[in-house]
XYZ file of C-alpha atoms in Angstrom:
652
model
C 0.000 0.000 0.000
C 2.935 2.331 0.791
C 4.663 1.790 -2.614
C 1.716 2.978 -4.766
C 1.326 6.002 -2.450
C 4.997 6.969 -2.858
C 4.729 6.484 -6.619
C 1.684 8.753 -6.839
C 3.479 11.429 -4.783
C 6.484 11.244 -7.106
C 4.226 11.640 -10.127
C 2.522 14.655 -8.556
C 5.903 16.244 -7.834
C 7.047 15.740 -11.420
C 3.777 17.148 -12.721
C 4.116 20.176 -10.433
C 7.667 20.852 -11.685
C 6.471 20.628 -15.289
C 3.634 23.041 -14.553
C 6.047 25.516 -12.899
C 8.382 25.353 -15.918
C 5.470 25.931 -18.317
C 4.248 28.856 -16.173
C 7.706 30.483 -16.172
C 7.971 30.168 -19.952
C 4.471 31.589 -20.394
C 5.233 34.551 -18.116
C 8.414 35.332 -20.071
C 6.573 35.134 -23.394
C 3.794 37.422 -22.157
C 6.309 39.888 -20.654
C 8.250 40.010 -23.918
C 5.031 40.690 -25.816
C 3.742 43.546 -23.626
C 7.145 45.090 -22.909
C 8.878 45.831 -19.611
C 6.730 46.464 -16.552
C 8.279 48.200 -13.568
C 6.968 48.930 -10.100
C 8.296 52.147 -8.559
C 8.254 51.850 -4.756
C 10.556 54.829 -4.054
C 9.295 57.531 -1.715
C 9.441 60.358 -4.292
C 8.467 58.229 -7.331
C 11.982 58.785 -8.705
C 11.644 56.316 -11.566
C 8.130 57.229 -12.706
C 7.889 59.707 -15.572
C 5.601 62.652 -14.917
C 2.675 63.571 -17.113
C 4.581 66.553 -18.518
C 7.522 64.371 -19.564
C 5.284 61.820 -21.287
C 3.478 64.619 -23.121
C 6.827 66.060 -24.277
C 8.026 62.667 -25.503
C 4.778 62.144 -27.397
C 5.386 65.348 -29.367
C 8.743 64.240 -30.826
C 8.447 64.042 -34.606
C 12.076 63.581 -35.678
C 14.593 61.137 -34.151
C 16.677 62.462 -31.248
C 19.993 60.926 -30.179
C 21.216 61.208 -26.591
C 24.847 60.507 -25.700
C 25.623 59.876 -22.041
C 29.279 60.329 -21.073
C 30.367 58.941 -17.704
C 33.924 58.251 -16.562
C 33.956 54.993 -14.615
C 36.949 56.303 -12.681
C 34.634 58.952 -11.189
C 32.233 56.290 -9.936
C 35.079 54.239 -8.476
C 36.566 57.235 -6.662
C 33.237 58.709 -5.499
C 30.526 56.037 -5.019
C 27.821 58.719 -4.721
C 28.369 59.557 -8.394
C 28.082 55.877 -9.308
C 24.651 55.815 -7.628
C 23.649 59.026 -9.384
C 24.858 57.755 -12.780
C 22.745 54.633 -12.360
C 19.692 56.764 -11.667
C 20.396 59.000 -14.693
C 20.858 55.993 -16.973
C 17.747 54.198 -15.710
C 15.678 57.361 -16.078
C 16.968 57.812 -19.631
C 15.992 54.206 -20.332
C 12.471 55.168 -19.276
C 12.579 58.101 -21.695
C 13.628 55.804 -24.532
C 10.918 53.255 -23.710
C 8.208 55.943 -23.649
C 9.307 57.710 -26.855
C 7.948 55.142 -29.336
C 11.331 54.725 -30.946
C 12.028 58.464 -31.370
C 14.812 58.544 -28.761
C 18.080 56.648 -28.972
C 20.536 56.427 -26.080
C 24.280 55.883 -26.434
C 26.675 55.537 -23.486
C 30.400 56.256 -23.486
C 33.267 56.000 -21.009
C 35.742 58.761 -21.999
C 39.273 57.561 -21.296
C 42.123 60.087 -21.013
C 43.499 61.270 -24.384
C 40.999 59.133 -26.321
C 38.779 59.981 -29.262
C 35.763 59.682 -26.968
C 37.214 62.325 -24.634
C 37.927 64.614 -27.599
C 34.322 64.225 -28.748
C 33.015 65.008 -25.254
C 35.104 68.188 -25.142
C 33.975 69.196 -28.636
C 30.323 68.775 -27.635
C 30.780 71.179 -24.729
C 30.848 68.763 -21.799
C 32.651 69.994 -18.726
C 35.560 67.972 -17.371
C 36.335 67.920 -13.667
C 39.765 67.197 -12.160
C 39.716 63.938 -10.241
C 43.032 64.439 -8.453
C 45.949 66.833 -8.217
C 47.450 65.232 -11.312
C 44.874 67.029 -13.448
C 43.158 63.907 -14.810
C 39.732 64.917 -16.122
C 36.537 62.955 -15.588
C 33.190 63.520 -17.298
C 29.546 63.069 -16.404
C 27.310 64.837 -18.891
C 24.753 64.417 -21.639
C 24.725 65.623 -25.246
C 21.673 65.504 -27.475
C 21.180 66.137 -31.178
C 18.285 65.997 -33.629
C 17.984 65.354 -37.353
C 18.799 68.998 -38.192
C 22.064 68.906 -36.201
C 20.753 71.102 -33.372
C 22.600 70.314 -30.153
C 21.809 70.615 -26.461
C 24.046 69.561 -23.580
C 24.063 69.073 -19.848
C 27.750 69.897 -19.240
C 27.947 68.048 -15.910
C 25.364 66.294 -13.733
C 25.925 67.917 -10.350
C 24.564 65.917 -7.438
C 23.172 69.035 -5.770
C 20.756 69.424 -8.708
C 19.446 65.864 -8.536
C 16.020 67.160 -7.477
C 15.644 68.683 -10.946
C 17.027 65.772 -12.959
C 13.764 65.060 -14.778
C 13.245 68.771 -15.444
C 16.730 69.129 -16.972
C 16.339 66.023 -19.141
C 12.861 66.968 -20.337
C 13.999 70.522 -21.039
C 16.841 69.171 -23.201
C 14.514 66.857 -25.126
C 11.944 69.638 -25.530
C 14.589 72.000 -26.974
C 15.583 69.356 -29.531
C 12.009 68.412 -30.394
C 11.044 72.082 -30.882
C 14.278 73.866 -31.836
C 12.791 77.237 -32.840
C 14.121 80.170 -30.765
C 11.993 81.547 -27.967
C 10.347 84.851 -28.891
C 10.034 87.337 -26.032
C 7.714 90.313 -26.484
C 8.983 93.200 -24.338
C 6.561 95.957 -23.334
C 8.139 98.514 -21.030
C 7.908 102.106 -19.859
C 11.536 102.106 -18.655
C 14.649 102.979 -20.700
C 15.925 99.411 -20.855
C 17.104 100.015 -24.419
C 19.269 102.917 -23.253
C 18.996 106.421 -21.845
C 17.396 108.664 -24.481
C 18.683 111.777 -22.710
C 22.236 110.464 -23.098
C 21.632 109.979 -26.819
C 20.339 113.541 -27.117
C 23.593 114.746 -25.546
C 25.653 112.840 -28.104
C 26.557 109.944 -25.784
C 26.144 106.326 -26.913
C 22.778 104.816 -26.004
C 23.802 101.422 -24.657
C 21.111 98.879 -23.726
C 21.053 97.611 -20.192
C 22.786 94.348 -19.395
C 19.508 92.490 -18.973
C 18.513 93.327 -22.573
C 21.911 92.295 -23.942
C 21.679 88.993 -22.090
C 18.157 88.338 -23.334
C 19.173 88.994 -26.946
C 21.947 86.435 -26.622
C 19.428 83.798 -25.521
C 16.158 84.731 -27.222
C 14.633 86.746 -30.027
C 13.364 89.941 -28.418
C 10.578 91.918 -30.097
C 9.570 95.311 -28.740
C 5.835 95.802 -28.193
C 4.716 99.437 -27.754
C 2.781 100.091 -24.513
C 0.023 101.626 -26.645
C -0.387 98.535 -28.829
C -4.009 97.336 -28.963
C -2.880 93.794 -29.852
C -0.167 91.343 -28.909
C 1.706 90.257 -32.060
C 1.334 86.641 -33.100
C 4.247 84.307 -32.509
C 5.262 85.643 -29.085
C 6.039 82.867 -26.626
C 6.546 84.974 -23.475
C 5.216 88.495 -22.936
C 7.491 90.457 -20.608
C 5.774 93.489 -19.073
C 8.078 95.890 -17.254
C 6.563 98.780 -15.280
C 3.194 98.915 -17.082
C 1.800 102.424 -16.587
C -1.421 104.011 -17.817
C -2.188 101.201 -20.250
C -5.353 101.679 -22.263
C -8.288 99.330 -21.889
C -7.559 97.995 -25.379
C -4.001 97.073 -24.369
C -5.168 95.522 -21.105
C -7.762 93.521 -23.012
C -5.101 92.265 -25.436
C -2.882 91.168 -22.518
C -5.842 89.545 -20.785
C -6.809 87.517 -23.861
C -3.174 86.590 -24.561
C -2.814 85.012 -21.114
C -6.237 83.358 -21.086
C -5.535 81.725 -24.460
C -2.361 80.064 -23.224
C 0.224 82.842 -23.563
C 2.911 83.086 -20.875
C 3.630 86.373 -19.081
C 6.489 87.691 -16.942
C 5.306 90.883 -15.221
C 7.438 93.401 -13.295
C 5.483 96.013 -11.326
C 6.785 98.420 -8.701
C 5.350 100.708 -5.988
C 8.356 103.005 -6.543
C 10.734 102.583 -9.480
C 14.057 104.162 -8.611
C 15.156 103.576 -12.193
C 12.330 105.727 -13.525
C 12.760 108.316 -10.796
C 16.431 108.678 -11.721
C 15.879 108.953 -15.471
C 12.820 111.221 -15.635
C 11.865 114.553 -14.045
C 9.902 114.373 -10.771
C 6.185 114.057 -11.178
C 3.375 114.014 -8.628
C -0.211 112.998 -8.753
C -3.088 114.620 -6.954
C -2.352 112.603 -3.827
C 1.168 113.969 -3.515
C 2.844 110.610 -4.111
C 5.340 110.208 -6.947
C 4.024 108.703 -10.141
C 7.000 106.367 -10.442
C 4.810 103.387 -9.583
C 3.089 100.752 -11.677
C 0.515 98.061 -11.173
C -1.643 95.724 -13.195
C -4.386 95.569 -10.592
C -7.287 94.997 -12.976
C -5.701 91.874 -14.447
C -3.937 90.843 -11.238
C -7.246 90.534 -9.413
C -8.432 87.954 -11.953
C -5.088 86.153 -11.949
C -5.157 85.747 -8.163
C -2.597 88.316 -6.970
C -2.549 91.862 -5.680
C 0.189 94.296 -4.689
C -0.148 96.211 -1.438
C -0.640 99.887 -2.278
C 1.896 102.566 -1.312
C 4.243 100.336 0.697
C 7.606 98.663 0.090
C 9.165 95.728 1.894
C 11.818 96.336 4.534
C 13.949 93.447 5.773
C 16.537 93.681 8.535
C 18.144 90.306 7.805
C 18.470 90.887 4.052
C 19.358 94.588 4.196
C 22.219 95.678 1.937
C 25.188 97.642 3.259
C 25.434 101.087 1.687
C 27.661 104.085 2.229
C 25.835 106.908 3.993
C 27.387 110.419 4.115
C 27.981 111.573 7.686
C 28.676 115.267 8.402
C 32.357 115.853 9.185
C 32.987 112.086 9.190
C 32.986 111.115 5.520
C 30.982 108.006 4.679
C 29.700 105.369 7.049
C 28.587 101.848 6.106
C 25.023 101.169 7.170
C 22.229 98.671 6.473
C 19.536 100.029 4.149
C 16.475 97.975 5.003
C 14.671 98.867 1.752
C 17.474 97.480 -0.455
C 17.494 93.712 -0.175
C 20.029 90.973 -0.848
C 17.859 87.853 -0.863
C 19.474 84.466 -0.322
C 18.974 81.164 1.478
C 15.385 80.598 2.547
C 14.233 83.745 0.749
C 14.575 81.799 -2.534
C 12.201 78.909 -3.210
C 14.433 75.831 -3.524
C 11.613 73.728 -4.977
C 11.133 75.852 -8.094
C 13.453 75.508 -11.106
C 13.327 79.291 -11.444
C 15.083 79.994 -8.146
C 16.509 76.650 -6.992
C 20.077 77.242 -8.227
C 20.309 80.972 -7.525
C 22.700 82.206 -4.875
C 21.323 85.663 -4.192
C 19.038 88.216 -5.853
C 19.192 91.970 -5.265
C 16.016 94.077 -5.103
C 15.399 97.729 -4.285
C 12.254 99.270 -2.755
C 10.298 96.193 -3.787
C 6.567 95.874 -3.331
C 4.620 93.167 -1.515
C 2.415 90.631 -3.296
C -0.545 88.846 -1.731
C -2.897 86.146 -3.026
C -6.494 87.028 -3.757
C -8.666 84.861 -1.545
C -11.607 84.429 -3.918
C -9.467 83.638 -6.968
C -9.317 80.062 -8.194
C -5.632 80.190 -9.136
C -2.582 78.906 -7.314
C -0.158 81.398 -5.729
C 3.400 80.059 -5.330
C 5.991 82.385 -3.712
C 9.389 82.524 -5.443
C 11.145 85.377 -3.616
C 10.282 86.319 -0.035
C 11.658 88.391 2.803
C 12.755 86.908 6.093
C 10.403 87.090 9.069
C 12.403 90.064 10.353
C 10.520 92.350 7.956
C 8.120 95.273 7.965
C 6.032 97.426 5.605
C 7.547 100.845 4.845
C 5.456 103.696 3.400
C 6.595 104.669 -0.092
C 7.099 108.323 0.860
C 9.845 107.235 3.293
C 12.063 105.900 0.488
C 11.576 108.522 -2.226
C 14.160 111.157 -3.064
C 17.081 110.921 -0.653
C 15.871 108.457 1.998
C 16.976 108.660 5.618
C 18.860 105.350 5.785
C 19.822 105.794 9.444
C 16.282 106.806 10.380
C 14.757 103.803 8.627
C 17.168 101.518 10.454
C 16.575 103.050 13.890
C 12.793 103.076 13.470
C 12.644 99.534 12.086
C 10.118 97.358 13.897
C 9.883 93.741 12.828
C 6.378 92.474 12.130
C 7.533 88.830 12.441
C 6.076 88.040 9.042
C 7.546 87.000 5.722
C 6.364 88.982 2.698
C 6.214 87.743 -0.904
C 8.153 89.759 -3.492
C 7.749 87.476 -6.522
C 5.333 84.638 -7.216
C 4.182 82.240 -9.897
C 0.470 82.116 -10.733
C -1.256 79.125 -12.291
C -4.733 77.710 -12.666
C -8.018 78.609 -14.332
C -8.680 82.362 -14.451
C -11.605 84.521 -15.538
C -11.393 87.484 -17.887
C -11.191 91.021 -16.548
C -13.536 92.094 -19.379
C -16.664 89.932 -18.993
C -18.648 92.280 -21.271
C -16.268 91.755 -24.162
C -13.776 94.071 -25.883
C -13.732 97.624 -24.469
C -14.935 100.592 -26.431
C -12.507 102.580 -28.535
C -11.407 105.970 -27.217
C -13.856 108.755 -27.885
C -12.855 111.401 -30.441
C -14.230 114.889 -31.117
C -16.235 115.329 -34.322
C -14.161 116.225 -37.343
C -14.173 119.903 -38.335
C -15.556 121.044 -34.940
C -12.631 121.789 -32.653
C -13.525 122.167 -29.027
C -16.819 120.352 -29.309
C -17.467 117.616 -26.704
C -16.288 114.127 -27.620
C -18.825 111.646 -28.803
C -19.037 108.233 -27.221
C -17.654 105.554 -29.449
C -19.842 102.614 -30.308
C -19.216 99.416 -28.395
C -16.575 97.269 -30.002
C -18.038 94.103 -31.474
C -17.136 90.907 -29.666
C -14.376 89.047 -31.432
C -15.151 85.497 -32.487
C -12.199 84.169 -30.479
C -13.052 86.127 -27.312
C -12.853 83.915 -24.201
C -14.250 84.603 -20.753
C -12.291 81.821 -19.062
C -8.788 80.516 -19.679
C -8.719 77.607 -22.079
C -5.948 76.024 -19.957
C -4.259 76.877 -16.659
C -2.583 80.266 -16.949
C 1.171 80.604 -16.382
C 2.310 83.982 -15.067
C 5.312 85.085 -13.003
C 4.716 88.358 -11.133
C 7.565 90.379 -9.595
C 6.976 93.435 -7.403
C 10.178 95.249 -8.376
C 11.594 96.754 -11.560
C 14.863 98.068 -10.119
C 16.253 94.531 -10.023
C 16.656 94.924 -13.815
C 18.841 98.013 -13.394
C 22.559 97.357 -13.958
C 23.631 99.068 -10.750
C 21.816 96.487 -8.639
C 23.232 93.309 -10.158
C 26.011 93.841 -12.723
C 29.108 95.897 -13.414
C 30.404 96.838 -16.843
C 34.121 96.439 -17.453
C 36.314 96.772 -20.509
C 38.271 93.732 -21.630
C 40.494 93.948 -24.718
C 38.644 97.072 -25.769
C 35.195 95.483 -25.479
C 32.580 96.053 -22.759
C 32.053 93.020 -20.554
C 29.229 92.589 -18.040
C 30.320 91.048 -14.737
C 27.303 89.978 -12.616
C 27.485 90.363 -8.857
C 24.015 88.908 -8.256
C 21.703 86.399 -9.951
C 19.104 88.891 -11.191
C 19.835 88.086 -14.834
C 19.677 84.362 -14.107
C 16.288 84.825 -12.448
C 14.884 86.485 -15.582
C 16.415 83.843 -17.890
C 15.148 80.965 -15.732
C 11.653 82.442 -15.600
C 11.542 82.836 -19.397
C 12.911 79.323 -19.955
C 10.379 77.743 -17.612
C 7.484 79.726 -19.059
C 8.538 79.138 -22.673
C 8.818 75.424 -22.024
C 5.050 75.159 -22.149
C 2.642 73.633 -19.670
C 4.335 70.234 -19.898
C 7.675 71.626 -18.762
C 6.209 74.008 -16.198
C 4.406 71.180 -14.410
C 7.705 69.462 -13.611
C 8.763 70.035 -10.024
C 11.607 68.773 -7.898
C 11.402 65.015 -7.367
C 13.796 64.407 -4.474
C 17.058 62.483 -4.595
C 17.939 58.819 -4.882
C 20.219 59.003 -1.845
C 18.266 58.665 1.395
C 20.308 60.134 4.255
C 20.470 58.618 7.738
C 18.790 61.553 9.454
C 19.340 60.265 12.994
C 23.051 59.667 12.433
C 23.442 63.022 10.710
C 21.773 64.778 13.652
C 24.005 62.957 16.129
C 27.064 63.876 14.073
C 26.048 67.546 13.938
C 25.449 67.501 17.686
C 28.907 66.070 18.251
C 30.508 68.582 15.902
C 28.705 71.493 17.533
C 29.711 70.494 21.055
C 33.266 69.758 19.995
C 33.519 73.093 18.180
C 32.214 74.950 21.246
C 34.777 73.299 23.497
C 37.529 73.946 20.949
C 36.654 77.631 20.709
C 36.678 77.865 24.491
C 40.121 76.294 24.585
C 41.479 78.637 21.906
C 40.117 81.648 23.759
C 41.742 80.421 26.954
C 45.037 79.961 25.134
C 44.897 83.471 23.695
C 44.060 85.028 27.076
C 46.942 83.196 28.719
C 49.393 84.292 26.023
C 48.241 87.879 26.530
C 48.841 87.619 30.267
C 52.291 86.124 29.676
C 53.064 88.998 27.301
C 52.038 91.506 29.956
C 54.229 89.732 32.519
C 57.330 89.429 30.350
C 56.928 92.467 28.124
C 57.723 90.347 25.006
C 55.672 88.959 22.160
C 54.379 85.443 22.655
C 56.784 82.907 21.271
C 59.822 85.234 21.301
C 63.067 84.314 23.037
C 63.467 85.637 26.572
C 65.367 85.096 29.740
C 64.475 82.357 32.185
C 61.000 83.005 33.581
C 60.510 84.009 37.172
C 58.960 81.696 39.729
C 55.457 83.195 39.434
C 55.673 83.008 35.635
C 56.749 79.355 35.809
C 53.842 78.661 38.091
C 51.415 80.352 35.671
C 52.805 78.374 32.741
C 52.556 75.124 34.679
C 48.980 75.914 35.688
C 48.099 76.691 32.049
C 49.564 73.413 30.866
C 47.608 71.539 33.510
C 44.403 73.311 32.457
C 45.214 72.555 28.832
C 45.626 68.837 29.476
C 42.452 68.732 31.524
C 40.462 70.504 28.798
C 41.790 68.132 26.155
C 40.754 65.187 28.287
C 37.287 66.693 28.593
C 37.147 67.134 24.832
C 38.060 63.504 24.259
C 35.484 62.381 26.823
C 32.696 64.449 25.219
C 33.593 63.295 21.722
C 33.838 59.671 22.825
C 30.467 59.818 24.586
C 28.754 61.322 21.544
C 30.574 58.939 19.252
C 29.233 56.030 21.280
C 25.677 57.083 20.381
C 26.564 57.115 16.677
C 28.370 53.775 16.897
C 25.446 52.258 18.780
C 22.929 53.326 16.097
C 25.248 52.146 13.323
C 25.716 48.798 15.056
C 21.932 48.326 15.243
C 21.539 49.207 11.552
C 24.368 46.881 10.520
C 22.845 44.084 12.590
C 19.456 44.600 10.912
C 20.983 44.746 7.412
C 23.402 41.831 7.797
C 22.152 39.446 10.445
C 18.507 40.120 11.274
C 16.973 38.933 7.981
C 19.013 35.683 7.836
C 18.124 35.009 11.476
C 14.428 35.547 10.763
C 14.596 33.293 7.698
C 16.427 30.601 9.665
C 13.929 30.863 12.535
C 11.037 30.577 10.085
C 12.662 27.540 8.437
C 13.258 25.842 11.806
C 9.699 26.562 12.890
C 8.301 25.220 9.614
C 10.470 22.098 9.905
C 9.350 21.464 13.488
C 5.726 21.944 12.484
C 6.071 19.448 9.613
C 7.746 16.883 11.901
C 4.944 17.168 14.434
C 2.349 16.879 11.700
C 4.013 13.774 10.234
C 4.085 12.123 13.658
C 0.367 12.723 14.099
C -0.558 10.877 10.876
C -1.946 7.328 11.371
C 0.334 4.529 10.165
C -0.842 2.615 7.067
C -1.423 -1.076 7.435
């Protein structure tokens, strides 16, 4: 009876193995037919392409070739770059898989003095020295399309890993749509040059921001009185819009609602205009060197506080203030700001890589509560800020008085913001009426009301897609004196930036011109997941050690000063044999020094024990815990099967 039972079990086992083999083959065949399927379990969805990237890849018409250059020596020397290179390559593989055959990826390892290295240099990739010997390593990407247009990422810096997908999609987008970005510039400021200087026979040189824009884009001037926005403009840049007619406002409104991108600079007090035009005053006594776009801003979801500028004690710039009978004194001017650190949004590609941005008498932006758009701050003050009335900064401001009267409101104010979402028109009744004109041949007669303008067939009351607008409450940041210096090099003028104002404008235009697909891309996090607890313990240890070290150095300096006073000689200089009290002081200092060093070692050892203890627990979990759990489960399963077998009745 036992033999047939064993035979049937053996047959069942063989049949089960055959079924498993058939199932594995079937799974492989099905997987090959439907393509690769991946499951992204990372916290920030690092390996999942965003909707904007997939939309960009779907728009590729001509083949695009990507060449990834990575020196293996860099990965061997710095393992963090090896991890980053793997993420870049795997993400590019996702791009290729989602492009329907329009993208091709090639990988190269540029060896020193090889043809591959020469090609990398010719493409514009940036080499980095690996050691003091000057050996160059490369980690960059070059792309080209069928018309030989080229785009490169010179070097993949690890500190920009959050924007990896944005950078890659931007490169692909530039190759898929290689036409230059057209920027329509409408301004009331002399950005093209000082007309008064031209009238005096001096050269009318454009400002540095205009020269930079013309190197990157095609800039078309749009008159402030234009009743239409010319076709073909990708980004409309409004600088200090003043007294715009209803027809011009309507044209701007329709341009934005129909998908046009806008970069708007307004200002409660433009020092650039005040310095290049004669003083003017309105009926309220305030200078007319201000601008706003309040009618459109209200519909876009933003408003600028009237008649105030932002003051910031933390970000105040140092300026020279004339002091009677004392020359010039350096002092903080709280209305001129040098924004850096947390004042720049590190999650936006517009401001993430900027170091600092200079602004002068900037206004304050606020979201409109009832608007249905999204308000995302880009530039903000610190919390040590206050509102300053405009009249306090006009003319020759009292820098010392503003500083002494400064009272922090413990609130951070927004100076620049990005607006997105569905917006309503500011002209719900349709196109505005044309300006009224007096009857011909009857001078002095009252003007006749013009007939209502007929509604245009393409008039929209609501945006056809989410609007994309960047609003900045300062125009002086475009002035050369606040961000760049002009120098002469080999007989040619050269602009040397001292702030990232120009980069801010270029980044904003690039992000806006990239279209909705590119704008939707945000930072995605990094592949490296830090050990936060260990990092905090290490910082705690470093801070305590540094405090003790500073205390010791101060004690050493004080003792040397006392010895100098006792001996009358510089510390360290040769002298006669010290007196008994001096020898006693030196001996006491040495004893204190040894004791302090022992305390330092004790503190560092105690804090190091916490780090070592956490690391030991992590290493145990990574190395030993899982095998122990598997072994325990196997032993438990074996014991259970033995007990079960013993409980079975014996066959006759």
